[in-house]
Amino acid sequence: MEKNLFSFIWKFSARQQIFILLITVLSYPVTYILLELPKLIVNDAVQGDGFPRAVLSVELDQISYLVFLCFSFLGLVILSNGLKLYINIYKGRLGERMLRRLRFELFQRVLRFRLPHFRKISSGEIIPMITSEVEDVGGFIGEAFALPAYQGGMLVVQLGFIFMQDPLLGLAAVSSYPIQGYIIPKLQKKVVLLSRMRVKNVRLIADKVGESITGVPEIHANDASAWHSADLSDRLYENFKIRYEIFNRKFFIKFLNNFMNQLTPFFFYLIGGYLVIEGDLSIGALLAVIAAYKDLAGPWKELLAYYQMTADVSVKYQTVVENFDPADIYPVERLVEDASQELKGDIVLGNVTFSGGAAGQEVFDASLTIPEGRSYAIAGPDGSGRAEVLQLAAGLVSPSSGRVEIGGVNLDKLSESTLGREIAYVGGAVHIWTGTIRDNLYYGLRHRPLAKVERHGEELADYQRRISEAHETKNPTYDLAAHWEDYAAAGVSGPDELDEKALSLLTAVGLDADIYRLGLQSRFDPTMDDELADRILSVRGTLAERIAGDPNLANLVELWNQNNFNASATLAENLFFAVPTDPEVGMDNIPDMPEVKTFLSDTGLDAKLQEIGLKIAETMVELFANVSGDSGLLGTYSFINQEDLPEFDRIVRVARSGNQRPGLSASDKSRLVALAFKLVPARHRLGIATDELKSEIITARRQFLDSVVGSSKNFVAIDPNTYLPPLTIEDNLLFGRARVDRRDARQRIDQVIRSMVEEMNLREPIMYAGFDYHVGVAGSRLSAGQRRRLALVRALLKNARITILDDVATGLNDEDKALREALRKLLAGRTFLFGAPNEELGAEFDAYALFDQGRVSSTHRNQA
Amino acid sequence: MTLEAEVEALRRVPLFRGIDETKLRLLAFISDRTEYQQGERLCSQGEPGDSAFIILKGKADVLVNTPEGEKTVAQVGENNIVGEIAILCDVPRTASLIASTEMDVLTVSKDDFLKLLKEFPDISLEVMRTLALRLERTTRDLAAAQK
């Protein structure tokens, strides 16, 4: 990678730089004429004589001449500013493109680092390098060549003018330049060093912050926040110190420069004055020289600022780039190569030595042959070199000496397109990507975009632009929207079969029950799959029939009925008999939805609901006023939490004081309505839901259905014959609420639902719905065991010739044993390399090798 | 039936007699109100007890296990509290309860009751007083029986 900023800029934008320079030079005469014209207008057109004038062989009288000059002026104003606009946008675009190129190059280099290199760098340092640190480079690139050329040219012209007037004065004008040219770089050098320190210090701060976030449970568990605070504060002080030093020097340079610039006129007046008095120089010439010198200051200042900026940006560039050039970086072909070859044959490790950089991460002179198509265990405790050998066999790390070959092909020479497709590897620490379960399952099949996306019209134009920009900046042209899943590699013909295969593998590793549960809890869009929605509706119907036929069941649930009040549901559900389309809309936001607001005020329900809310608030304040927050009573039973209690206390006091002013604010009223909405009459026996209120709510419900639900997209009516997308599949199956005043009603009805789902063969589709469950940031919404099993299925789905597992299901319990058995069965006939810390497992495999302290201590072959 | 009615029922329970109204309301509010069908089981002998039942409406049979199977030994009705020992200490249920009519029951769970005791020590004092009175009476009865 280009170590120097200017060689980077010149290499990738020489043509554009020359173009910018050309336009800049072109704009110079325009600017010059623009400055000259007003003088001409005043002196010649307004005050001049001898009209008419001949302009381009046309005779013009004074007025026409004035008009002509003024319009020329206007034309030049437009031209000059237009040029400026054009060149600025051009420079900005060039800067952005170069920045994109640089950032992508840096990211790609990160992907090319060898695995052991990641032990030495942290994401907290790398992220600011790629994002913020190179930001300034983008702004600089457009100016890199044009500014010095333009301003330097100006300077030379002005200096030439002075020298032409009088060589001695010319010398006086440049007399300070050598001194400035000597001192300023010296001072600047120190500033550059300081900026480097600053950049590194800020990186360290970013790293410390990042580490504190990842390790926050440890901080709290060890009461180490004081230590971390002190540590960070120390770094911040360091930053302040460096910054302060930089200011001092930077402004001193400025001071020195200004001083020198103003020192020169001193010589002018002294020497020039003397020359004029002696009669060697005319007074007019001296004044012209002084005026020219004033014009010198502008370009000189610009050049100095440019110099400082160059120094600053170059050092930033270098400080970033030097981190991305490790000597052993993989060639870029390893990433971008698309052709893959088949890895057939035995895995052979020949005198392999490897060091991960620390004790216990080494392999010494290991030789091993893992026969093709067999199951083979590598046993050895952590630190025995087991994990390293498995990574060597997967081609993830390269030996420092010796060879790792599969079927005679050296893995070190292969590209990822071969290694990542022919070998499936699951290590001890798995990573689950933020996204859905489906994304994670099929992750191992997304190597390249496979089919082109049909685009038309504007979409196509937008796509073409994206591609051409990618070409401009040497970014990849892979289409993110394309189809990436490689069905053929997974051994299936299409998406349905792939889903089926994934499901069977999930079942094999024992993740099916979890996925089913997630599926029941998930929401799905019925427009994506009408059939499933219909089947859920038919289960709902059958369930309703069964409930109606069995008094024991009927007692457990309260089904939705448009003409009845459902005491086990909230007041809001009863009133609206609809659910918000957006499941994220909570009860607290509903009163503020515009359609709800209008409806409540139109029907006069708002006052009533506020009164109910007030009553609830009053009771809650009365009941819980003396309860301490840590008892847990408040959180469990009240619908007001501890923090909100004083707020409601205030609302109650204001409302009951009888004063009209200040009265309750609109947000207070919304809170009261929200509180009323949360009331579940069967649970909160506050005596509020009287028969009168119930019938009133049922009447209002119909109004709401007519006036709001019919027209608003924000609500979906509760209707026995439609699927309600905002509710979970489970809630859609049971068209009602488990009664809160029956013991264990929820569990008992769940059991009924489960058995019905099984009966009606709905289990599978619900599991497919579970595929769309969002696993949270890095799989945080899954348990560690679930994450591991998911990664296992991801590897199995790749259908690779060679499967390497390390520290997966290595327990001696029955569950892990069954899983190993299942894995061996699934991978029968393929090479299956299994790493385990305990030797006992070796007997389960065709053969095994024992590792100890980085060496093969023995190999065994089991009789089949 | 509303909270007020439940408070009334609680007030008739000797264990809660001395507790003031607002705290009884709190106790009622945090308790679960449950309906039982005729023949439904409230609890079974031998299982760990974790709640007391205050019968608001209906009747229940009290059954104990005998070599010949379960046998009804008593009946409890409205405003009776059953299983209150379970919310003070860990003992298995000494009998089974089966609803003999439709029932309306207030269930006070042990956890909640203990939380309440922690919150309001004066309730504990009242409960202690009631228990002490009971103990004293039992001792007296025992002495009378030995004579």
XYZ file of N, CA and C in Angstrom, chain A residues 546-665:
360
model
N -63.461 -27.101 19.846
C -63.120 -28.018 20.931
C -63.374 -27.359 22.286
N -63.040 -26.095 22.358
C -63.263 -25.375 23.610
C -64.760 -25.297 23.908
N -65.522 -25.030 22.840
C -66.978 -24.915 23.042
C -67.561 -26.257 23.497
N -66.957 -27.365 22.990
C -67.505 -28.683 23.300
C -67.080 -29.219 24.652
N -66.068 -28.639 25.239
C -65.537 -29.190 26.483
C -65.633 -28.142 27.591
N -66.573 -28.347 28.524
C -66.760 -27.318 29.551
C -65.500 -27.083 30.377
N -64.690 -28.098 30.540
C -63.465 -27.906 31.316
C -62.532 -26.920 30.629
N -62.478 -27.026 29.282
C -61.635 -26.108 28.525
C -62.274 -24.733 28.466
N -63.582 -24.748 28.261
C -64.297 -23.482 28.106
C -64.065 -22.597 29.311
N -63.829 -23.244 30.423
C -63.612 -22.520 31.655
C -62.258 -21.834 31.726
N -61.354 -22.282 30.871
C -59.988 -21.781 30.961
C -59.745 -20.542 30.114
N -60.581 -20.379 29.111
C -60.321 -19.257 28.202
C -61.545 -18.374 28.037
N -61.263 -17.182 27.685
C -62.322 -16.270 27.312
C -62.050 -15.884 25.869
N -62.856 -16.394 24.945
C -62.605 -16.132 23.527
C -63.101 -14.736 23.164
N -62.500 -14.213 22.104
C -62.953 -12.901 21.635
C -64.368 -13.024 21.091
N -65.199 -12.130 21.521
C -66.552 -12.112 20.997
C -66.956 -10.657 20.910
N -67.411 -10.290 19.723
C -67.642 -8.875 19.508
C -68.724 -8.303 20.416
N -69.590 -9.192 20.912
C -70.696 -8.670 21.718
C -70.473 -8.823 23.219
N -69.348 -9.405 23.576
C -69.108 -9.611 25.001
C -67.856 -8.885 25.463
N -67.882 -8.547 26.724
C -66.716 -7.944 27.333
C -65.779 -9.068 27.764
N -64.494 -8.921 27.461
C -63.535 -9.950 27.832
C -62.779 -9.492 29.080
N -63.153 -10.097 30.218
C -62.605 -9.606 31.491
C -61.135 -9.966 31.659
N -60.620 -10.885 30.845
C -59.216 -11.251 30.977
C -58.322 -10.459 30.034
N -58.931 -9.555 29.287
C -58.143 -8.717 28.391
C -58.137 -7.292 28.926
N -57.228 -6.484 28.396
C -57.159 -5.115 28.890
C -58.362 -4.306 28.405
N -58.551 -3.188 29.069
C -59.633 -2.290 28.692
C -59.419 -1.796 27.268
N -58.167 -1.552 26.903
C -57.875 -1.058 25.552
C -58.314 -2.071 24.511
N -57.940 -3.335 24.741
C -58.323 -4.366 23.776
C -59.830 -4.475 23.675
N -60.483 -4.337 24.826
C -61.937 -4.413 24.823
C -62.569 -3.241 24.094
N -61.981 -2.080 24.287
C -62.566 -0.892 23.684
C -62.352 -0.881 22.183
N -61.108 -1.112 21.763
C -60.803 -1.003 20.336
C -61.227 -2.248 19.580
N -61.180 -3.361 20.258
C -61.399 -4.646 19.617
C -60.544 -4.717 18.353
N -59.345 -4.197 18.497
C -58.400 -4.152 17.387
C -57.026 -4.034 18.011
N -56.002 -4.361 17.234
C -54.647 -4.222 17.754
C -53.872 -3.292 16.840
N -52.941 -2.516 17.402
C -52.148 -1.635 16.557
C -51.353 -2.451 15.547
N -51.291 -1.971 14.317
C -50.587 -2.704 13.262
C -49.112 -2.853 13.583
N -48.572 -1.836 14.208
C -47.163 -1.898 14.578
C -47.039 -2.509 15.976
N -46.478 -3.715 16.063
C -46.427 -4.364 17.380
C -45.566 -3.607 18.381
N -44.738 -2.676 17.895
C -43.878 -1.931 18.802
C -44.644 -0.842 19.560
N -45.848 -0.533 19.093
C -46.624 0.508 19.762
C -47.089 -0.019 21.115
N -46.615 0.587 22.164
C -46.983 0.116 23.494
C -48.247 0.814 23.984
N -48.721 0.322 25.133
C -49.946 0.878 25.686
C -49.800 2.364 25.999
N -48.562 2.754 26.325
C -48.361 4.157 26.693
C -48.476 5.097 25.496
N -48.263 4.556 24.293
C -48.308 5.426 23.122
C -49.705 5.506 22.511
N -50.529 4.507 22.822
C -51.826 4.456 22.147
C -52.669 5.726 22.363
N -52.759 6.248 23.585
C -53.621 7.426 23.748
C -53.175 8.616 22.903
N -51.905 8.623 22.490
C -51.418 9.758 21.715
C -51.525 9.557 20.211
N -52.024 8.385 19.795
C -52.205 8.204 18.352
C -53.331 9.119 17.903
N -53.131 9.851 16.796
C -54.116 10.876 16.417
C -55.535 10.320 16.276
N -55.662 9.138 15.627
C -57.013 8.629 15.412
C -57.684 8.254 16.735
N -56.878 7.761 17.672
C -57.433 7.394 18.979
C -57.883 8.654 19.711
N -57.057 9.663 19.629
C -57.367 10.938 20.290
C -58.700 11.485 19.793
N -58.827 11.537 18.469
C -60.058 12.087 17.898
C -61.252 11.236 18.320
N -61.078 9.932 18.231
C -62.179 9.041 18.568
C -62.618 9.242 20.018
N -61.650 9.312 20.911
C -61.999 9.446 22.326
C -62.695 10.767 22.603
N -62.218 11.828 21.952
C -62.866 13.111 22.253
C -64.230 13.190 21.568
N -64.357 12.562 20.389
C -65.651 12.576 19.698
C -66.715 11.845 20.505
N -66.323 10.723 21.089
C -67.310 9.920 21.805
C -67.432 10.362 23.267
N -66.582 11.277 23.660
C -66.631 11.722 25.052
C -66.062 10.712 26.018
N -65.394 9.690 25.463
C -64.837 8.657 26.343
C -63.598 9.142 27.076
N -62.948 10.181 26.494
C -61.681 10.576 27.103
C -61.854 11.000 28.566
N -62.891 11.769 28.824
C -63.119 12.220 30.203
C -63.369 11.012 31.104
N -64.152 10.082 30.580
C -64.494 8.896 31.367
C -63.228 8.077 31.676
N -62.421 7.880 30.640
C -61.202 7.093 30.823
C -60.235 7.793 31.775
N -60.189 9.121 31.675
C -59.319 9.844 32.598
C -59.797 9.642 34.032
N -61.099 9.656 34.186
C -61.673 9.451 35.523
C -61.296 8.056 36.042
N -61.401 7.066 35.137
C -61.034 5.698 35.527
C -59.554 5.634 35.873
N -58.734 6.249 35.011
C -57.299 6.266 35.252
C -56.984 6.919 36.586
N -57.704 7.971 36.864
C -57.488 8.691 38.113
C -57.826 7.810 39.309
N -58.931 7.080 39.169
C -59.356 6.184 40.238
C -58.293 5.117 40.482
N -57.784 4.566 39.393
C -56.748 3.540 39.518
C -55.520 4.144 40.180
N -55.123 5.314 39.675
C -53.931 5.953 40.212
C -54.093 6.203 41.699
N -55.282 6.655 42.067
C -55.559 6.938 43.467
C -55.392 5.681 44.320
N -56.009 4.603 43.835
C -55.923 3.358 44.585
C -54.482 2.896 44.692
N -53.763 2.978 43.573
C -52.372 2.524 43.578
C -51.532 3.361 44.543
N -51.748 4.681 44.490
C -50.983 5.551 45.368
C -51.302 5.211 46.823
N -52.574 4.972 47.074
C -52.980 4.655 48.447
C -52.374 3.328 48.913
N -52.463 2.327 48.026
C -52.004 0.990 48.415
C -50.489 0.924 48.542
N -49.805 1.592 47.613
C -48.374 1.363 47.534
C -47.533 2.510 48.071
N -48.208 3.532 48.601
C -47.469 4.711 49.036
C -46.391 4.352 50.053
N -46.700 3.422 50.958
C -45.746 3.124 52.019
C -44.888 1.901 51.750
N -45.046 1.377 50.549
C -44.269 0.191 50.217
C -42.927 0.637 49.669
N -41.858 0.024 50.175
C -40.554 0.439 49.669
C -40.319 -0.184 48.294
N -39.493 0.486 47.519
C -39.297 0.064 46.130
C -38.663 -1.294 45.988
N -37.812 -1.656 46.958
C -37.069 -2.895 46.771
C -37.849 -4.133 47.193
N -39.075 -3.964 47.638
C -39.829 -5.143 48.063
C -40.282 -5.961 46.860
N -40.356 -5.331 45.704
C -40.776 -6.076 44.526
C -42.277 -6.180 44.387
N -42.997 -5.707 45.403
C -44.461 -5.801 45.327
C -44.999 -4.904 44.225
N -44.395 -3.729 44.139
C -44.903 -2.745 43.207
C -44.764 -3.210 41.765
N -43.574 -3.700 41.448
C -43.325 -4.116 40.077
C -44.204 -5.271 39.666
N -44.448 -6.193 40.603
C -45.174 -7.403 40.247
C -46.668 -7.159 40.121
N -47.193 -6.323 40.965
C -48.649 -6.288 41.036
C -49.301 -4.991 40.577
N -48.575 -3.905 40.739
C -49.214 -2.662 40.364
C -48.973 -2.449 38.896
N -49.791 -1.649 38.205
C -49.397 -1.364 36.839
C -48.652 -0.040 36.760
N -48.275 0.435 37.929
C -47.410 1.613 37.949
C -46.091 1.152 38.540
N -44.976 1.549 37.957
C -43.733 1.144 38.596
C -43.237 2.217 39.563
N -42.211 1.837 40.304
C -41.742 2.669 41.403
C -41.424 4.100 40.970
N -40.785 4.235 39.785
C -40.355 5.577 39.364
C -41.553 6.475 39.062
N -42.627 5.839 38.564
C -43.765 6.655 38.141
C -44.716 6.992 39.277
N -44.544 6.324 40.410
C -45.507 6.501 41.494
C -45.592 7.966 41.965
N -44.464 8.618 42.213
C -44.568 10.023 42.653
C -45.255 10.907 41.603
N -45.011 10.580 40.351
C -45.626 11.333 39.260
C -47.148 11.213 39.330
N -47.613 9.985 39.548
C -49.053 9.791 39.640
C -49.607 10.401 40.929
N -48.782 10.367 41.943
C -49.181 11.000 43.199
C -49.484 12.474 42.941
N -48.601 13.095 42.182
C -48.779 14.511 41.847
C -50.059 14.695 41.025
N -50.229 13.826 40.018
C -51.402 13.957 39.152
C -52.672 13.852 39.984
N -52.692 12.870 40.886
C -53.881 12.688 41.713
C -54.139 13.939 42.545
N -53.075 14.485 43.129
C -53.275 15.665 43.983
C -53.778 16.856 43.172
N -53.192 17.031 41.992
C -53.640 18.150 41.150
C -55.104 17.971 40.777
N -55.453 16.750 40.373
C -56.823 16.513 39.903
C -57.831 16.675 41.029
N -57.447 16.253 42.228
C -58.400 16.283 43.329
C -58.449 17.639 44.042
N -57.495 18.492 43.721
C -57.476 19.773 44.433
C -58.641 20.644 44.001
N -59.216 20.313 42.849
C -60.385 21.073 42.414
C -60.029 22.379 41.742
N -58.769 22.731 41.787
C -58.372 23.973 41.116
C -58.409 23.782 39.614
N -58.938 24.773 38.926
C -58.955 24.672 37.480
C -57.551 24.907 36.924
N -56.819 25.759 37.626
C -55.479 26.077 37.155
C -54.471 25.652 38.206
N -53.333 25.108 37.876
C -52.915 24.868 36.504
C -53.635 23.676 35.858
N -54.202 22.791 36.653
C -54.922 21.662 36.079
C -53.986 20.627 35.490
N -54.564 19.618 34.873
C -53.751 18.541 34.304
C -53.300 18.915 32.904
N -52.054 18.620 32.612
C -51.562 18.898 31.260
C -52.033 17.786 30.326
